[in-house]
XYZ file of C-alpha atoms in Angstrom:
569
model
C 51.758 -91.892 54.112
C 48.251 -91.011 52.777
C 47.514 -86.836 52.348
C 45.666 -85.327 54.596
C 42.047 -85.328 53.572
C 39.636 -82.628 54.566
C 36.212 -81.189 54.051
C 35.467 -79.082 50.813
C 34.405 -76.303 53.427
C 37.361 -75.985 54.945
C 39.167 -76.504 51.015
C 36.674 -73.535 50.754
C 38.460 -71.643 53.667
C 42.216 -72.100 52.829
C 41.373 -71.210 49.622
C 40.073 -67.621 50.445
C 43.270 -67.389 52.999
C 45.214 -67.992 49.659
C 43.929 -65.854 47.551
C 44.650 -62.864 50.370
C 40.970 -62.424 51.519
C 41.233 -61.498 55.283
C 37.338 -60.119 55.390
C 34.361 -62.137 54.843
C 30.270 -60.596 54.400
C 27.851 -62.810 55.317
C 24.334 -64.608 56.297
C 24.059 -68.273 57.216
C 21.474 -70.448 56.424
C 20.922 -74.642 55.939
C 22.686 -75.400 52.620
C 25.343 -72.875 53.839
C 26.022 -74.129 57.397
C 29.122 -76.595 56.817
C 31.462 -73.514 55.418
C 29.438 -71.754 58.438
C 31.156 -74.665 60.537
C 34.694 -74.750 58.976
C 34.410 -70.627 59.133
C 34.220 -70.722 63.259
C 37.818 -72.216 63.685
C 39.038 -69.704 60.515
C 38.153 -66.677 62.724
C 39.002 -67.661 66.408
C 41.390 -66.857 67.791
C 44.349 -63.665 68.000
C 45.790 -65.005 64.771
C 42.676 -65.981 63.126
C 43.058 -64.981 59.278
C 39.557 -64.434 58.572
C 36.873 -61.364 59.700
C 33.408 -62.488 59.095
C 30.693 -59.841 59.309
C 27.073 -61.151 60.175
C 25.046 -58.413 58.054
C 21.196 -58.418 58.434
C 20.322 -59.221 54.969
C 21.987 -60.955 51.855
C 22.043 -57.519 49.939
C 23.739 -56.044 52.593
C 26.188 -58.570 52.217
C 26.646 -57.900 48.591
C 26.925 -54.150 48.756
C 29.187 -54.265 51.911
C 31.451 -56.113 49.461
C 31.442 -53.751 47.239
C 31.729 -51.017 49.156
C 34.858 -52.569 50.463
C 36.055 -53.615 47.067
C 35.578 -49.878 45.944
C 37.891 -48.492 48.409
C 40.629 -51.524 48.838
C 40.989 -51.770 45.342
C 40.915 -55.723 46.623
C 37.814 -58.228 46.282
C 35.468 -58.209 48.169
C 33.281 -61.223 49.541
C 30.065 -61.985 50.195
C 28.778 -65.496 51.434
C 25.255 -66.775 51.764
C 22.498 -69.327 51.931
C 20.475 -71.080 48.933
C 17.028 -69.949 47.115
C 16.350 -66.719 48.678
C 19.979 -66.056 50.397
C 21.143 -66.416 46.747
C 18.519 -64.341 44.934
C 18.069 -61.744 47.512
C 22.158 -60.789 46.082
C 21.294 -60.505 42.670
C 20.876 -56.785 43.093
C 24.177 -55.888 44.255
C 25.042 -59.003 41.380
C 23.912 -56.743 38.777
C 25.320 -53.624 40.457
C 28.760 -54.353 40.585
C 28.649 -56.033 37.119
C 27.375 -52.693 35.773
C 30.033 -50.712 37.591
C 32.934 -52.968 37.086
C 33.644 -53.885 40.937
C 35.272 -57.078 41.716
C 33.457 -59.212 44.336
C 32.989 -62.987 44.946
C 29.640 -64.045 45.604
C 29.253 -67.757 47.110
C 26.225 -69.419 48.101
C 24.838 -72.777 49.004
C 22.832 -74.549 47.127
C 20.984 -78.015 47.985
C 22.767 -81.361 47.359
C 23.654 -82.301 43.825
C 21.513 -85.645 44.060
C 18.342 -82.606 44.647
C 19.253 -80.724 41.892
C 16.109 -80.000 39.644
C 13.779 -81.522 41.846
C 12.619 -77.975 42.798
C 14.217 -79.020 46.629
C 13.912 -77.134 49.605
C 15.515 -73.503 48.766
C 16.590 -74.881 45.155
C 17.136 -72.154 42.620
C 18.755 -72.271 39.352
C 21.741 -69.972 40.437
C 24.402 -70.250 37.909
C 21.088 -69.868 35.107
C 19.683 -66.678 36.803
C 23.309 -65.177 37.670
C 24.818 -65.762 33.927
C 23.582 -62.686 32.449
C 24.594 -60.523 35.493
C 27.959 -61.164 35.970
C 31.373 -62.238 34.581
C 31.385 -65.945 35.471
C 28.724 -68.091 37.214
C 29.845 -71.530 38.235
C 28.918 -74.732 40.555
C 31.142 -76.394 42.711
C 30.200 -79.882 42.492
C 32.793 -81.736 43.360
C 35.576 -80.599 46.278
C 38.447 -81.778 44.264
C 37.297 -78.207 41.996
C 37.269 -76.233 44.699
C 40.775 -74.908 45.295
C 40.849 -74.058 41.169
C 37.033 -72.738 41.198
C 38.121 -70.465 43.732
C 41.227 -69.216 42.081
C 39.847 -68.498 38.791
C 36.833 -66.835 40.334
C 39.268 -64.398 41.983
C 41.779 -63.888 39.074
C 38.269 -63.623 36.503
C 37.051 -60.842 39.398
C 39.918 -58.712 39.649
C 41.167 -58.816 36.370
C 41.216 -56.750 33.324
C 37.858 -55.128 33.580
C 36.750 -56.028 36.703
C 32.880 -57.241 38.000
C 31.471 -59.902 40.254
C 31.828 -63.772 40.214
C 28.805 -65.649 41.785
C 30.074 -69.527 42.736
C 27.453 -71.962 43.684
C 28.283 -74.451 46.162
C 25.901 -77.839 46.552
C 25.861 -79.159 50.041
C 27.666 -82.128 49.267
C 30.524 -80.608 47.726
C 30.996 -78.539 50.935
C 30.470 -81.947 53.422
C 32.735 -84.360 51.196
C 36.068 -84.333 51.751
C 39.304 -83.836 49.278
C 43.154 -83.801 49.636
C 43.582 -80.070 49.106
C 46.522 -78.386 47.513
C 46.768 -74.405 46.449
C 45.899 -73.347 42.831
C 47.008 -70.332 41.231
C 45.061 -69.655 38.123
C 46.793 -67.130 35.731
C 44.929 -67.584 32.919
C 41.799 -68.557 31.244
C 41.652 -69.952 27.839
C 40.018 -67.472 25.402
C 39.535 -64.867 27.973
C 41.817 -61.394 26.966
C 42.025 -59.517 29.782
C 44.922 -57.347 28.997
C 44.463 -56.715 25.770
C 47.880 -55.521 23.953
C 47.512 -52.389 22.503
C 47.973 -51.309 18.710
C 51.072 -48.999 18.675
C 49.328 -47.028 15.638
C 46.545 -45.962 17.331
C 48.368 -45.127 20.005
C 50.290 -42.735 17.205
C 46.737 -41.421 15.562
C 45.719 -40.479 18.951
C 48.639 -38.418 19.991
C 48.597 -36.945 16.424
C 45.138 -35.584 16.936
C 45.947 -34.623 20.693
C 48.776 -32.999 18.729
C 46.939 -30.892 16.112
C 43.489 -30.431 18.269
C 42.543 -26.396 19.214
C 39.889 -27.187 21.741
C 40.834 -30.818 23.117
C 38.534 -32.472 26.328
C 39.603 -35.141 28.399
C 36.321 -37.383 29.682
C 37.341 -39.788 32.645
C 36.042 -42.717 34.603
C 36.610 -44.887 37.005
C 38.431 -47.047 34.528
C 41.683 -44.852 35.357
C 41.536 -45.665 39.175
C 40.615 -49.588 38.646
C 43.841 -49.487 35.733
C 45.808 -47.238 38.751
C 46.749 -44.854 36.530
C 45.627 -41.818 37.976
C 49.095 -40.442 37.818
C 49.262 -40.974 34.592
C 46.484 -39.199 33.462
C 47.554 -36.373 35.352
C 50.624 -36.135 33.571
C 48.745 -36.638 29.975
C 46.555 -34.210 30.997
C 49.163 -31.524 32.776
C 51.391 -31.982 29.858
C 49.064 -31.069 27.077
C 47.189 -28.570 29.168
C 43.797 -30.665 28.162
C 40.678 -29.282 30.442
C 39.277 -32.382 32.401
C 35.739 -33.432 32.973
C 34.856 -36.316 35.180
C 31.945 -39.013 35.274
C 29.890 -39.557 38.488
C 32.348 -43.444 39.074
C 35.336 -41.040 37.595
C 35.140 -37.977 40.105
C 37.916 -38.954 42.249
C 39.893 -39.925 39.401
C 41.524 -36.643 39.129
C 41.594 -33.606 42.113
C 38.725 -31.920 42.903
C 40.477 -28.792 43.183
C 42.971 -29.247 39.925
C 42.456 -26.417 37.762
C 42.149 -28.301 34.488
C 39.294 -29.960 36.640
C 35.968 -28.401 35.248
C 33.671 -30.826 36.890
C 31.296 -33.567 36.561
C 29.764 -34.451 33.342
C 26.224 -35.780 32.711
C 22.761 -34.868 33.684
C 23.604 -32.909 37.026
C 27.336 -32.681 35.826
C 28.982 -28.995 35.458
C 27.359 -26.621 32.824
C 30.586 -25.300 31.324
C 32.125 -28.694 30.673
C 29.006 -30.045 29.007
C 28.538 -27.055 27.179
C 32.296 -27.358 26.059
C 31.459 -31.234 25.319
C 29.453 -29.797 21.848
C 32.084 -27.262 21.159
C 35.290 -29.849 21.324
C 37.097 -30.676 18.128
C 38.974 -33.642 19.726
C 37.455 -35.919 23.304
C 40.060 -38.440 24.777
C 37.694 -40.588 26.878
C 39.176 -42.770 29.094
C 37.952 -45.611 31.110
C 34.232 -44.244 30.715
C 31.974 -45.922 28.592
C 29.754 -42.590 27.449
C 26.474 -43.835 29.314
C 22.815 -42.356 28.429
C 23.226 -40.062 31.352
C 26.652 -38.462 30.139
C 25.924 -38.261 26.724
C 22.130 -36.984 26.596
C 20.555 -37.378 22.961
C 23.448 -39.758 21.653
C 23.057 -38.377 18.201
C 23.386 -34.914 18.762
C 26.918 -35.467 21.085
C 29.970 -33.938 20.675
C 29.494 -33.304 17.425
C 32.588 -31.085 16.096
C 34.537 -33.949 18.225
C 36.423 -36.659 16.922
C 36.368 -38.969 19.847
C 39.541 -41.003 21.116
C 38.202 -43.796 23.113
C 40.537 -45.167 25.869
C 39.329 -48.850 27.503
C 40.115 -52.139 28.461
C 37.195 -53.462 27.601
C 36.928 -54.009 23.389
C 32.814 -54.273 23.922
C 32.452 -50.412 24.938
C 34.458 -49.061 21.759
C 31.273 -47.870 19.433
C 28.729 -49.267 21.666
C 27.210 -45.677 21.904
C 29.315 -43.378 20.653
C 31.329 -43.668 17.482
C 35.122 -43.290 17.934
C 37.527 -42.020 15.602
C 40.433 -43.593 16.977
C 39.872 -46.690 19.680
C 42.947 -47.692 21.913
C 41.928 -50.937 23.715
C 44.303 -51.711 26.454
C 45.409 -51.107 30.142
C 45.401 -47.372 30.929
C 47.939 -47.354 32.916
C 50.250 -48.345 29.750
C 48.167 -46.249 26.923
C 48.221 -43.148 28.762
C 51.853 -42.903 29.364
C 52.465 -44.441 25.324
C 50.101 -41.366 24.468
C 51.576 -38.647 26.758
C 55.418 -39.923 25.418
C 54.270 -38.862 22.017
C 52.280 -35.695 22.896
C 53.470 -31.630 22.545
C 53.541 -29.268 25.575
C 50.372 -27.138 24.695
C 49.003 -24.086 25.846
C 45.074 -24.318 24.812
C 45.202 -20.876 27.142
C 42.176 -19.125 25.274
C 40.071 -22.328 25.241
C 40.267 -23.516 28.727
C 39.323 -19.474 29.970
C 36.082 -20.245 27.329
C 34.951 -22.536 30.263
C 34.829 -19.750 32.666
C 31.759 -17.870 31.882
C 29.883 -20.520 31.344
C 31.173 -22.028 35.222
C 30.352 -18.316 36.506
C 26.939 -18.620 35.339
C 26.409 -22.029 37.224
C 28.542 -20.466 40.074
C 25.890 -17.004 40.504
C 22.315 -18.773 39.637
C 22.640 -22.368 40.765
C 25.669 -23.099 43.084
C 25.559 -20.303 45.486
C 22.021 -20.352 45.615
C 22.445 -24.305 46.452
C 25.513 -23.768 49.322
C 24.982 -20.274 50.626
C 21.256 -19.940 50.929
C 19.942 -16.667 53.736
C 16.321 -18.117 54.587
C 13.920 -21.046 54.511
C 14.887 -24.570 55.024
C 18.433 -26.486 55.111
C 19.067 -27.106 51.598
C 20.791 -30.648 50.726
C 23.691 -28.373 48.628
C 24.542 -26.362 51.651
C 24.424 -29.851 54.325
C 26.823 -31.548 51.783
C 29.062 -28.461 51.390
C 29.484 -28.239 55.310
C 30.500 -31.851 55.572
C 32.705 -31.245 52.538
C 34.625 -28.108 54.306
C 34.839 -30.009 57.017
C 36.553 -32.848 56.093
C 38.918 -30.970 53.381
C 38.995 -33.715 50.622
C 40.573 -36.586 52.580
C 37.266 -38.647 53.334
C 35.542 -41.003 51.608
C 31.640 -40.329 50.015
C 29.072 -43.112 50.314
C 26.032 -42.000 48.800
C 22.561 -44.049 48.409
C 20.747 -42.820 44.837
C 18.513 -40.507 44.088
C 18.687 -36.254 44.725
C 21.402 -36.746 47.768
C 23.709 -38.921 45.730
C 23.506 -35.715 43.038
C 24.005 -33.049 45.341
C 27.040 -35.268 47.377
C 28.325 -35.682 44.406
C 28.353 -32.136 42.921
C 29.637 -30.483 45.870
C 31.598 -32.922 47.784
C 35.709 -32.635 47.376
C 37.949 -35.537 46.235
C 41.470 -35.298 46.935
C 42.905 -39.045 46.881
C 41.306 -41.459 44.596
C 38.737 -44.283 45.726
C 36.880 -42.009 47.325
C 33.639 -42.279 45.885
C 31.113 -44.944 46.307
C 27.862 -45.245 44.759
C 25.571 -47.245 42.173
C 25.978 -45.620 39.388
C 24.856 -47.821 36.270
C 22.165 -49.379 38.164
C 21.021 -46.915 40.613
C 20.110 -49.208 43.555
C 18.238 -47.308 46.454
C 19.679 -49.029 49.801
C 22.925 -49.006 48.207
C 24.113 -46.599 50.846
C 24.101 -47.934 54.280
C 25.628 -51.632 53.619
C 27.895 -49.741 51.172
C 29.499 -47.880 53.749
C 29.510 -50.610 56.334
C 31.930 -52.473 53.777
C 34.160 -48.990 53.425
C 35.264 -48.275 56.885
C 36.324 -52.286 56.478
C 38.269 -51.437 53.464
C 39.975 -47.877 54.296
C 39.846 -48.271 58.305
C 42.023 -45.185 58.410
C 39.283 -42.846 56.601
C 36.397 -41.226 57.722
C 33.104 -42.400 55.774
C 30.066 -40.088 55.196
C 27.492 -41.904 53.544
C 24.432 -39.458 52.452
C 21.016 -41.000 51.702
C 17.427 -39.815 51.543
C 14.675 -40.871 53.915
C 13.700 -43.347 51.137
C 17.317 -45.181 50.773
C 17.431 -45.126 54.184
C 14.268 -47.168 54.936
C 15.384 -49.671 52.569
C 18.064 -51.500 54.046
C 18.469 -49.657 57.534
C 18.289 -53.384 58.873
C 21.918 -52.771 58.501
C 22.180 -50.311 61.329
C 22.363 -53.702 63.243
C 25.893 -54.741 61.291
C 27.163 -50.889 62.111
C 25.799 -51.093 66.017
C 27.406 -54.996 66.356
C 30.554 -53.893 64.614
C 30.605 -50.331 66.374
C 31.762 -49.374 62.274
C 32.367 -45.917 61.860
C 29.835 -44.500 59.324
C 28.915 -41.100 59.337
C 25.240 -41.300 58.030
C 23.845 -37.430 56.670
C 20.168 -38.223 56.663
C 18.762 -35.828 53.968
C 14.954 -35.639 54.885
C 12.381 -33.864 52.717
C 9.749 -36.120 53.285
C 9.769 -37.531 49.978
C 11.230 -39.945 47.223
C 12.871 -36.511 45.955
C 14.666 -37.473 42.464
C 10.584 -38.960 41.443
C 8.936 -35.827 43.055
C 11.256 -33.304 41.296
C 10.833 -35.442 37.712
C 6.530 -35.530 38.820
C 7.289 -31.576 39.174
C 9.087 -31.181 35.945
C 7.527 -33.680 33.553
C 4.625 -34.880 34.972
C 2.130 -31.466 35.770
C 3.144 -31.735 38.938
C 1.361 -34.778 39.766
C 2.869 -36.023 42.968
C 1.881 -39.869 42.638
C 2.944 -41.751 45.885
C 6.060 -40.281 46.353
C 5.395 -38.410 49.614
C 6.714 -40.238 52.328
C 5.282 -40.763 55.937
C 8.425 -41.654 57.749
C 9.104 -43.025 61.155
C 11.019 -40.978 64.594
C 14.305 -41.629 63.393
C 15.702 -40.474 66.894
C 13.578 -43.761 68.121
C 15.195 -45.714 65.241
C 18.657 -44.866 66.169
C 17.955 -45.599 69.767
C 17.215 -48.648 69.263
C 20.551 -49.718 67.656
C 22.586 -47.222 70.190
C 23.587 -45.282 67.504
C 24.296 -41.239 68.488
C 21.898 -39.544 66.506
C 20.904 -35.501 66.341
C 18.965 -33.490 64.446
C 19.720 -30.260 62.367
C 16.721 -28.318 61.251
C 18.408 -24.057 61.890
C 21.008 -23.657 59.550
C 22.713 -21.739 62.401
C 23.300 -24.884 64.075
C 24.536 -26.945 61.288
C 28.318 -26.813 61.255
C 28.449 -27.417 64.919
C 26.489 -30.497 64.668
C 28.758 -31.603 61.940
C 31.783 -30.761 64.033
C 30.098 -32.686 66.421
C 29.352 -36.084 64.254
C 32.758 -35.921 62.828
C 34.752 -36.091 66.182
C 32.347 -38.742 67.717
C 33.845 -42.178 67.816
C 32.165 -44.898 65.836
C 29.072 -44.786 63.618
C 26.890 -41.481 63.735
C 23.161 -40.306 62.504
C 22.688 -36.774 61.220
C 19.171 -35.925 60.471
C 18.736 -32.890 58.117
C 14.923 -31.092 57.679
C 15.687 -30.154 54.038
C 13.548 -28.019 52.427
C 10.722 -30.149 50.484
C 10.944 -28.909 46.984
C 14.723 -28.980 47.288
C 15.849 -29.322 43.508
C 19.109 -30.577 42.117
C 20.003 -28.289 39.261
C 21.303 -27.715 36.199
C 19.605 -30.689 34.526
C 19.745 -31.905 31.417
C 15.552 -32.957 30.456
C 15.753 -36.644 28.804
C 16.039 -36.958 25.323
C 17.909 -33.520 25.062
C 21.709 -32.620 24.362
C 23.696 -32.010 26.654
C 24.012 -27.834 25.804
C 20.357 -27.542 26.649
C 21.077 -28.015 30.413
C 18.365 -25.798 32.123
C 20.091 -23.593 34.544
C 16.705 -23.228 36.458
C 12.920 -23.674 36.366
């Protein structure tokens, strides 16, 4: 008896089922509509497998996945039309390639008998995706689709993760193949684990061992390796004081007290002051971007630098290492803590505390505890934070609100940030934390954006209404594109160009998609209102009147070192 044969959409469909995926992101369109189709019987039904979610725009899609994939620690997918379906995800593409999140992108493309006739919606997807992303392929042929799909997945999720965009022709979607499941588990010449080298794993401990003023830098490599209890225990063991990238800040407890706060441009003065005084920096699953490391050639430098990643390309890339361990975290941290000393370090992690007291009296306090004038976006983020104690999860959208919700929010479980960090894509925000409540159904979201994030993809409100999805949505309005205005302010003579916004009734806005909305403008008022959001079932907006010259401070000017962070103005 002949095997069953069956379209390559529905191939497409089992596929996904076998590789775990229970929740789909999507838009359809013409060179899409057979997996549309096969999708309809995949998500009928009580014991349906799939969840498709119609989003109102392909980067919604894309950054719904990745919101998802950020908190699941799964992959998330996004699937969508040809030509403009396609390109309108290359955004979120180049997002989650830059911060290492593991999504599947698939899209339609015209026939193969079209291709490069400049068709209907043709666009040269796998070209255009290549440089974005870890693997761009086309489907051609249904009998690849079962093992397309597989390695796409196992390239996605493993070693350092990023996206994988598959194009689909109509054809190979319509045609029809005897489908069996794959199982890729490996992909000739690609290293994803790479072993690591036993003595550098010795040099490192030996100059943990011997260091006086050791710093531990960490990223959001430790919570994609799942070693997050392992670096508390290097860290705990050795006494090392910990300072955390924007991806890396709930990597490691907000309210540990080796924690001495974020690094970077709007990071923590004492720890980037500290950064230049180190004599030894174990970095680990960070990759010592522009905006950690200020002038590169004036960092860290009484440090030698002990570079922790799974990925060989970041070793040297822009800082120079003394000692690289390339590997899986969760193995080189505990081969590294076997080998370390208990240390005391006493005198140098109390060096950090007048420089944090400083930061505490003339910028912090200031920020979260202001008497007069406007709501300040410090002192909306720090009620929310209070409020929820730790356990929720931060979406932020880019720009000043993703700075101060970053600064002053509280992480006590990891995955609990979300936000573009290497590519700092406004709009990020709302589809973000769509795909979050998805992914960690038993958190509460707040996603924080700024009127100008918020007008960018606030289509999405649509997805949230349809889906009723919890997100918590702290509007932070100053009537401007704030992180421009402050630089216009700083670098620029104060030359406001075309960053003040004119911005709609968001009341109206919210109305239409029947989401609850209120409005805080008297500080008085605020933590009720909060109260308030947070207890209200299903998705939420919280309008803020922050002040207009709201700044986010200390800030380290571009092209300086990090020690000549300016307190203030």
């Amino acid at each position: 008896m002949s095997e069953k044969l069956i379209t390559g959409s529905e191939a497409l469909m089992r596929s996904l089922v076998n590789e775990g995926v229970t929740t789909l992101f999507g838009y359809p369109g013409g060179s899409i509509m057979p997996v549309y189709d096969a999708l309809y019987d995949f998500t009928r039904g009580a014991d349906a497998p799939l969840n498709h979610v119609l989003v109102r725009h392909e980067q919604g899609a894309v950054h719904a996945a990745q919101g998802y994939a950020r908190v699941s620690g799964e992959v998330g997918v996004a699937i969508v039309t040809s030509g403009p379906g396609a390109t309108n995800t290359l955004t979120g593409v180049a997002d989650a390639m830059l911060d290492s999140t593991p999504i599947v992108v698939i899209c339609g493309q015209v026939g193969t008998g079209a291709l490069g006739t400049d068709a209907f919606q043709e666009v040269d997807l796998v070209g255009v995706a290549q440089p974005i992303s870890k693997w761009s392929y086309q489907i051609r042929r249904p009998e690849d689709i079962a093992w397309a799909v597989s390695r796409a997945f196992y390239i996605a999720r493993s070693g350092r993760p990023g996206p994988v965009v598959l194009d689909f022709p109509k054809n190979a979607q319509t045609h029809t193949c005897a489908w069996e499941p794959k199982k890729v588990t490996s992909v000739r010449s690609y290293v994803p684990y790479p072993t690591p080298s036993q003595s550098a794993i010795r040099e490192a401990a030996a100059l943990l061992n011997q260091a006086e003023r050791p710093l531990a830098l960490v990223g959001q490599g430790v919570e994609l390796g799942n070693a997050t209890a392992e670096l508390r225990q290097l860290v705990e063991k050795a006494n090392i004081p910990v300072g955390r990238t924007l991806l890396g800040l709930s990597a490691f407890p907000s309210r540990h007290p080796l924690n001495k706060g974020m690094l970077g441009m709007h990071g923590q003065y004492a720890v980037n002051m500290k950064t230049q005084e180190a004599d030894v920096i174990i970095a680990v699953g960070m990759r010592f971007s522009d905006r950690v490391t200020g002038l590169p050639s004036n960092y860290a430098p009484q440090a030698k630098i002990i570079h922790l990643d799974i990925d060989r390309s970041e070793i040297d890339k822009c800082i120079k290492t003394s000692v690289a361990v390339i590997g899986d975290c969760k193995q080189t941290l505990p081969a590294i803590c076997e080998l370390l000393e208990q240390r005391d370090h006493s005198e140098w992690l109390q060096s950090f505390d007048d420089y944090a007291r400083q930061e505490q009296e003339r910028v912090i306090e200031p920020a979260i505890h202001p008497t007069s004038g406007p709501l300040l976006m410090g002192e909306v983020v720090n009620v929310v934070a209070e409020a929820t104690k730790g356990d929720a999860v931060l979406v932020t959208d880019v720009g000043q609100n993703q700075m101060f919700a970053s600064r002053y929010f509280h992480y006590n479980h990891k995955r609990s940030i979300v936000t573009s960090g290497g590519l700092g894509t406004m709009g990020f925000g709302i589809p973000a934390a769509l795909g979050a409540t998805f992914g960690a159904p038993d958190r509460t979201v707040c996603m924080f954006c700024g009127d100008g994030g918020f007008q960018m993809t606030l289509q999405e409100l649509g997805t949230i209404m349809e889906q009723q999805a919890p997100v918590k949505i702290i509007l932070l309005n100053n009537n401007y594109l704030g992180n421009v205005r402050q630089w216009q302010d700083m670098f620029w003579n104060h030359r406001k160009s075309f960053t003040r916004m004119l911005n709609p009734n968001y009341e109206l806005i919210a109305q239409g998609y029947h989401i609850p909305y209120d409005v805080a403008v008297d500080r008085a008022d605020l933590a009720a209102k909060v109260e308030r959001m947070l207890t209200t079932k299903g998705p939420y907006i919280l309008e803020c009147a922050i002040k207009e010259d709201d700044n986010v401070m200390p800030i380290t000017p571009p092209g300086k070192s990090v020690d000549e962070m300016l307190l203030e103005l």
